[in-house]
Amino acid sequence: MSELNADLHSHSNRSDGVLTPTQLATRAVANGVQLWALTDHDRMSGIEEARAVAQSYGVRMLNGVEISSQFDDCQVHVVGLDIRLDYAPMNEGLARVRGGRMERGQRIAERLQALGIHGAFDGALACAVKPTRLSRLHFALWLTDQGHTHSKQDAFERYLGQGKPAYVEHEWATLEQAVGWIRDAGGVAVLAHPGCYALKPEREQALFETFRDLGGMAVEVVTGSHSEEDTRKYERQALRYGLMASRGSDFHDANGMRYDLGIMPPLPASLTPVWRLWE
Ligand code: AMP
Ligand code: MN
Ligand code: MN
Ligand code: MN
């Protein structure tokens, strides 16, 4: 039996992706996605539009979101799947998390200016659909476009990543809030791209244990920012912590991550796919 083509992590221009929800849904159809989740950062406003298109082509969709959260001093992303869209505490919480992106952007630009890079705020803003959606990714796009960095990755490594000179803190949800909102909205919490967090082994253990104890159900194993080595490592971690596994491209745009929407390796056979919950 061939495995279901599930892509449970992707972005539209309602957050920092480049395609509209409709364009993304069309791509999901073209790429043969069978179970899809649009998981914009801290925002669920694109889902209805995407669903209308996906459904008309017979692509099944789960309501999704990627919540920016904080575990101690580490920014951790939690994907929520199959959530209710009308759960007020979650919607109010996400509105708080979304707030202040423009102010943070101004502070990032001030830091860049102090490093001799001028015009970053207007530049990054021009890359975003709306000022309220301004993301570090838009700064990375502008820095690369202007030749200040070689690539988006380089922009994060040199300026924008946690602890780098233009990094500015933002008040995200706590990990507990993120998992709690998702569960209370009837959904399933998935720890997104654990290979990105660069935690020491004991901190990573604490993250996995805390996530699981809060009621987190799954971990992303195959995802756009994971190397093959990361995939093998988090296969072991999923088994160790008794978590189900998820697969999601984290698609933002055609020249971004490693994988196109729905086009990536299958999950390792030893793991229980999180989509068993919806089969
Ligand atoms: P923000 O939500 O504004 O803090 O921006 C985080 C976004 O930047 C993520 O959702 C990714 O799209 C992008 N990002 C973070 N780290 C990297 C990286 N190392 N390389 C490329 N993109 C990244
Ligand atoms: Mn993003
Ligand atoms: Mn993420
Ligand atoms: Mn993402």
CSV table of C-alpha atoms and ligand atoms in Angstrom, one decimal:
chain,number,residue,atom,x,y,z
A,1,MET,CA,0.0,0.0,0.0
A,2,SER,CA,1.4,3.4,-0.9
A,3,GLU,CA,1.6,5.9,1.9
A,4,LEU,CA,-0.8,8.8,2.1
A,5,ASN,CA,0.7,12.0,0.8
A,6,ALA,CA,0.1,14.2,3.8
A,7,ASP,CA,1.6,17.7,4.1
A,8,LEU,CA,0.8,19.1,7.5
A,9,HIS,CA,2.9,22.3,7.6
A,10,SER,CA,2.7,25.1,5.0
A,11,HIS,CA,2.4,28.9,4.8
A,12,SER,CA,0.4,31.3,2.7
A,13,ASN,CA,0.9,35.1,2.4
A,14,ARG,CA,-1.5,35.4,5.4
A,15,SER,CA,1.8,35.0,7.3
A,16,ASP,CA,5.3,34.8,5.7
A,17,GLY,CA,4.6,32.6,2.6
A,18,VAL,CA,4.3,34.2,-0.8
A,19,LEU,CA,1.3,32.4,-2.3
A,20,THR,CA,-2.3,33.3,-1.6
A,21,PRO,CA,-4.3,30.6,0.1
A,22,THR,CA,-6.0,29.9,-3.2
A,23,GLN,CA,-2.7,29.6,-5.1
A,24,LEU,CA,-1.3,27.3,-2.4
A,25,ALA,CA,-4.4,25.1,-2.5
A,26,THR,CA,-4.0,24.9,-6.3
A,27,ARG,CA,-0.4,23.8,-5.8
A,28,ALA,CA,-1.5,21.2,-3.3
A,29,VAL,CA,-3.8,19.7,-5.9
A,30,ALA,CA,-1.2,19.8,-8.6
A,31,ASN,CA,1.4,18.2,-6.4
A,32,GLY,CA,-0.9,15.3,-5.4
A,33,VAL,CA,-1.3,16.2,-1.7
A,34,GLN,CA,-4.1,14.0,-0.2
A,35,LEU,CA,-4.2,15.4,3.3
A,36,TRP,CA,-3.2,19.0,3.7
A,37,ALA,CA,-2.9,21.6,6.5
A,38,LEU,CA,-2.3,25.3,6.0
A,39,THR,CA,-0.5,26.4,9.1
A,40,ASP,CA,0.2,30.1,9.0
A,41,HIS,CA,2.1,31.6,11.9
A,42,ASP,CA,-0.4,32.5,14.7
A,43,ARG,CA,-3.2,33.0,12.3
A,44,MET,CA,-6.0,31.0,10.8
A,45,SER,CA,-7.6,33.5,8.5
A,46,GLY,CA,-6.5,31.8,5.2
A,47,ILE,CA,-8.1,28.4,6.0
A,48,GLU,CA,-11.6,29.1,4.7
A,49,GLU,CA,-10.4,30.4,1.3
A,50,ALA,CA,-8.0,27.5,0.9
A,51,ARG,CA,-10.5,24.9,1.9
A,52,ALA,CA,-13.0,26.1,-0.7
A,53,VAL,CA,-10.5,25.4,-3.4
A,54,ALA,CA,-9.0,22.2,-1.9
A,55,GLN,CA,-12.4,20.7,-1.3
A,56,SER,CA,-13.5,21.3,-4.8
A,57,TYR,CA,-10.6,19.1,-6.0
A,58,GLY,CA,-11.1,16.5,-3.3
A,59,VAL,CA,-8.1,17.4,-1.2
A,60,ARG,CA,-8.8,16.8,2.4
A,61,MET,CA,-7.8,19.6,4.7
A,62,LEU,CA,-7.2,19.9,8.5
A,63,ASN,CA,-7.6,23.2,10.2
A,64,GLY,CA,-4.0,24.2,11.1
A,65,VAL,CA,-1.9,26.9,12.7
A,66,GLU,CA,1.8,27.2,13.7
A,67,ILE,CA,2.0,29.0,17.1
A,68,SER,CA,5.2,30.9,18.0
A,69,SER,CA,5.9,30.0,21.5
A,70,GLN,CA,8.6,30.2,24.1
A,71,PHE,CA,10.2,27.4,26.1
A,72,ASP,CA,12.5,29.2,28.6
A,73,ASP,CA,14.6,31.3,26.4
A,74,CYS,CA,14.1,29.3,23.2
A,75,GLN,CA,11.6,30.1,20.5
A,76,VAL,CA,9.7,26.9,19.8
A,77,HIS,CA,7.0,26.4,17.2
A,78,VAL,CA,4.0,24.3,17.8
A,79,VAL,CA,1.7,23.2,15.0
A,80,GLY,CA,-1.9,22.7,15.9
A,81,LEU,CA,-4.0,20.4,13.7
A,82,ASP,CA,-7.7,19.8,13.5
A,83,ILE,CA,-8.5,22.7,15.7
A,84,ARG,CA,-11.8,24.4,16.0
A,85,LEU,CA,-11.7,27.9,14.5
A,86,ASP,CA,-14.1,29.5,17.0
A,87,TYR,CA,-12.4,28.8,20.3
A,88,ALA,CA,-12.3,32.3,21.7
A,89,PRO,CA,-9.4,31.9,24.2
A,90,MET,CA,-7.1,30.7,21.4
A,91,ASN,CA,-8.2,33.4,19.0
A,92,GLU,CA,-7.7,36.1,21.7
A,93,GLY,CA,-4.3,34.6,22.6
A,94,LEU,CA,-3.1,34.4,19.0
A,95,ALA,CA,-4.2,38.0,18.5
A,96,ARG,CA,-1.9,39.0,21.4
A,97,VAL,CA,1.0,37.0,19.9
A,98,ARG,CA,0.5,38.6,16.5
A,99,GLY,CA,0.5,42.1,18.0
A,100,GLY,CA,3.7,44.2,17.9
A,101,ARG,CA,5.3,42.7,14.8
A,102,MET,CA,5.7,46.1,13.3
A,103,GLU,CA,7.2,47.6,16.4
A,104,ARG,CA,9.6,44.6,16.6
A,105,GLY,CA,10.5,45.2,12.9
A,106,GLN,CA,11.4,48.8,13.7
A,107,ARG,CA,13.7,47.7,16.4
A,108,ILE,CA,15.3,45.1,14.1
A,109,ALA,CA,15.8,47.8,11.5
A,110,GLU,CA,17.4,50.1,14.2
A,111,ARG,CA,19.9,47.4,15.0
A,112,LEU,CA,20.7,46.8,11.4
A,113,GLN,CA,21.2,50.5,10.9
A,114,ALA,CA,23.7,50.5,13.8
A,115,LEU,CA,25.5,47.8,11.8
A,116,GLY,CA,25.6,50.1,8.8
A,117,ILE,CA,22.6,48.6,6.9
A,118,HIS,CA,20.2,51.4,6.1
A,119,GLY,CA,16.6,51.2,4.9
A,120,ALA,CA,15.8,47.8,6.3
A,121,PHE,CA,12.4,48.7,7.7
A,122,ASP,CA,10.9,50.0,4.5
A,123,GLY,CA,12.6,47.2,2.6
A,124,ALA,CA,11.3,44.4,4.7
A,125,LEU,CA,7.9,46.0,4.8
A,126,ALA,CA,7.7,46.0,1.0
A,127,CYS,CA,8.2,42.2,1.1
A,128,ALA,CA,5.3,41.7,3.5
A,129,VAL,CA,1.7,41.8,2.3
A,130,LYS,CA,0.7,43.8,5.4
A,131,PRO,CA,2.7,45.5,8.1
A,132,THR,CA,1.0,43.4,10.8
A,133,ARG,CA,2.5,40.3,9.1
A,134,LEU,CA,6.0,41.6,9.1
A,135,SER,CA,8.4,38.7,9.8
A,136,ARG,CA,12.1,38.2,10.2
A,137,LEU,CA,11.8,36.2,7.0
A,138,HIS,CA,10.9,39.5,5.2
A,139,PHE,CA,14.1,41.1,6.6
A,140,ALA,CA,16.0,38.0,5.4
A,141,LEU,CA,14.5,38.4,1.9
A,142,TRP,CA,15.4,42.1,1.7
A,143,LEU,CA,18.9,41.6,3.1
A,144,THR,CA,19.6,39.0,0.5
A,145,ASP,CA,17.9,40.9,-2.3
A,146,GLN,CA,20.2,43.9,-1.5
A,147,GLY,CA,23.3,41.8,-1.4
A,148,HIS,CA,23.9,42.2,2.3
A,149,THR,CA,23.7,38.5,2.7
A,150,HIS,CA,24.1,35.5,0.4
A,151,SER,CA,20.9,33.8,1.3
A,152,LYS,CA,18.0,33.8,3.8
A,153,GLN,CA,19.9,31.2,5.8
A,154,ASP,CA,23.0,33.5,5.9
A,155,ALA,CA,20.8,36.4,7.0
A,156,PHE,CA,19.6,34.4,10.0
A,157,GLU,CA,23.1,33.2,10.8
A,158,ARG,CA,24.6,36.6,10.6
A,159,TYR,CA,21.9,39.0,11.8
A,160,LEU,CA,18.4,37.7,12.6
A,161,GLY,CA,18.7,34.4,14.4
A,162,GLN,CA,18.4,34.2,18.2
A,163,GLY,CA,21.4,35.8,19.8
A,164,LYS,CA,22.6,37.4,16.6
A,165,PRO,CA,23.2,41.2,16.5
A,166,ALA,CA,19.8,42.2,15.0
A,167,TYR,CA,17.8,39.7,17.0
A,168,VAL,CA,15.0,41.4,19.0
A,169,GLU,CA,12.9,39.5,21.5
A,170,HIS,CA,9.2,39.3,21.1
A,171,GLU,CA,6.5,38.2,23.6
A,172,TRP,CA,5.3,34.9,22.2
A,173,ALA,CA,2.9,32.4,23.8
A,174,THR,CA,4.4,30.1,26.4
A,175,LEU,CA,4.7,26.5,25.4
A,176,GLU,CA,2.1,25.7,27.9
A,177,GLN,CA,-0.4,28.2,26.4
A,178,ALA,CA,0.3,27.0,22.9
A,179,VAL,CA,-0.3,23.3,23.6
A,180,GLY,CA,-3.2,24.2,25.9
A,181,TRP,CA,-5.0,26.3,23.3
A,182,ILE,CA,-4.6,23.6,20.7
A,183,ARG,CA,-5.9,20.9,23.0
A,184,ASP,CA,-8.8,23.0,24.3
A,185,ALA,CA,-9.8,23.8,20.7
A,186,GLY,CA,-10.1,20.0,20.2
A,187,GLY,CA,-6.9,19.7,18.2
A,188,VAL,CA,-3.6,17.9,18.2
A,189,ALA,CA,-0.3,19.6,19.1
A,190,VAL,CA,2.8,18.8,17.0
A,191,LEU,CA,6.3,19.9,18.0
A,192,ALA,CA,7.5,21.6,14.8
A,193,HIS,CA,11.0,21.2,13.3
A,194,PRO,CA,12.9,20.2,16.5
A,195,GLY,CA,16.1,20.1,14.5
A,196,CYS,CA,16.0,24.0,14.4
A,197,TYR,CA,16.3,24.7,18.1
A,198,ALA,CA,20.0,23.9,18.7
A,199,LEU,CA,19.3,22.8,22.3
A,200,LYS,CA,21.8,21.0,24.4
A,201,PRO,CA,20.8,17.4,24.9
A,202,GLU,CA,19.5,17.9,28.4
A,203,ARG,CA,17.4,20.9,27.4
A,204,GLU,CA,16.1,19.0,24.4
A,205,GLN,CA,15.1,16.2,26.7
A,206,ALA,CA,13.3,18.8,28.9
A,207,LEU,CA,11.5,20.2,25.9
A,208,PHE,CA,10.3,16.8,24.8
A,209,GLU,CA,9.2,15.8,28.2
A,210,THR,CA,7.5,19.0,28.9
A,211,PHE,CA,5.7,19.0,25.5
A,212,ARG,CA,4.5,15.4,26.1
A,213,ASP,CA,3.5,16.1,29.7
A,214,LEU,CA,1.4,19.1,28.5
A,215,GLY,CA,-0.4,16.8,26.2
A,216,GLY,CA,1.6,17.2,22.9
A,217,MET,CA,0.9,14.2,20.7
A,218,ALA,CA,3.4,14.3,17.8
A,219,VAL,CA,6.7,15.6,16.5
A,220,GLU,CA,7.7,16.6,13.0
A,221,VAL,CA,10.3,14.2,11.7
A,222,VAL,CA,10.2,14.9,7.9
A,223,THR,CA,10.1,18.7,7.4
A,224,GLY,CA,11.8,21.3,5.1
A,225,SER,CA,14.4,22.4,7.6
A,226,HIS,CA,15.5,18.9,8.6
A,227,SER,CA,18.6,17.3,7.2
A,228,GLU,CA,18.5,13.5,6.7
A,229,GLU,CA,20.5,13.3,9.9
A,230,ASP,CA,17.9,15.4,11.7
A,231,THR,CA,15.2,13.0,10.4
A,232,ARG,CA,17.0,10.0,11.8
A,233,LYS,CA,17.6,11.7,15.1
A,234,TYR,CA,14.0,12.7,15.5
A,235,GLU,CA,12.8,9.3,14.4
A,236,ARG,CA,14.6,8.0,17.5
A,237,GLN,CA,13.2,10.8,19.7
A,238,ALA,CA,9.7,10.1,18.6
A,239,LEU,CA,10.1,6.5,19.6
A,240,ARG,CA,11.8,7.4,22.8
A,241,TYR,CA,9.1,9.8,23.9
A,242,GLY,CA,6.2,7.8,22.6
A,243,LEU,CA,5.1,10.5,20.2
A,244,MET,CA,3.4,10.1,16.8
A,245,ALA,CA,5.2,11.6,13.8
A,246,SER,CA,4.3,14.3,11.4
A,247,ARG,CA,5.4,15.2,7.9
A,248,GLY,CA,5.2,18.7,6.5
A,249,SER,CA,7.2,20.7,3.9
A,250,ASP,CA,7.0,24.0,5.8
A,251,PHE,CA,6.6,25.4,2.3
A,252,HIS,CA,6.9,29.2,2.1
A,253,ASP,CA,7.9,29.9,-1.5
A,254,ALA,CA,9.3,28.0,-4.5
A,255,ASN,CA,12.9,28.8,-3.7
A,256,GLY,CA,12.8,28.5,0.0
A,257,MET,CA,13.0,25.2,1.9
A,258,ARG,CA,14.2,21.9,0.6
A,259,TYR,CA,10.8,20.6,-0.3
A,260,ASP,CA,7.9,21.7,-2.5
A,261,LEU,CA,4.4,21.3,-1.1
A,262,GLY,CA,3.7,17.6,-0.7
A,263,ILE,CA,7.0,16.6,-2.3
A,264,MET,CA,9.3,15.1,0.3
A,265,PRO,CA,10.3,11.6,1.6
A,266,PRO,CA,7.9,9.4,3.5
A,267,LEU,CA,8.0,9.1,7.2
A,268,PRO,CA,10.4,6.4,8.5
A,269,ALA,CA,8.4,3.1,8.6
A,270,SER,CA,9.1,2.6,12.4
A,271,LEU,CA,6.8,5.6,13.2
A,272,THR,CA,3.1,6.0,13.7
A,273,PRO,CA,1.9,8.8,11.4
A,274,VAL,CA,-0.1,11.4,13.2
A,275,TRP,CA,-2.7,11.2,10.4
A,276,ARG,CA,-3.8,7.8,11.7
A,277,LEU,CA,-6.0,9.9,14.0
A,278,TRP,CA,-8.0,11.1,11.0
A,279,GLU,CA,-8.1,7.9,8.9
B,1,AMP,P1,9.4,35.5,13.1
B,1,AMP,O1,8.1,34.8,13.2
B,1,AMP,O2,9.2,36.9,12.6
B,1,AMP,O3,10.3,35.4,14.3
B,1,AMP,O4,10.2,34.8,11.9
B,1,AMP,C1,10.4,33.4,11.9
B,1,AMP,C2,10.4,32.9,10.4
B,1,AMP,O5,11.6,33.1,9.8
B,1,AMP,C3,10.2,31.4,10.4
B,1,AMP,O6,8.8,31.1,10.4
B,1,AMP,C4,10.8,31.0,9.1
B,1,AMP,O7,9.9,31.2,8.0
B,1,AMP,C5,12.0,32.0,9.0
B,1,AMP,N1,13.3,31.4,9.5
B,1,AMP,C6,13.6,31.2,10.7
B,1,AMP,N2,14.9,30.8,10.8
B,1,AMP,C7,15.3,30.6,9.5
B,1,AMP,C8,16.5,30.2,8.9
B,1,AMP,N3,17.6,29.8,9.6
B,1,AMP,N4,16.6,30.2,7.6
B,1,AMP,C9,15.6,30.6,6.8
B,1,AMP,N5,14.4,31.0,7.3
B,1,AMP,C10,14.3,31.0,8.7
B,2,MN,MN,7.8,31.2,8.4
B,3,MN,MN,8.5,27.3,12.2
B,4,MN,MN,6.5,27.0,9.4
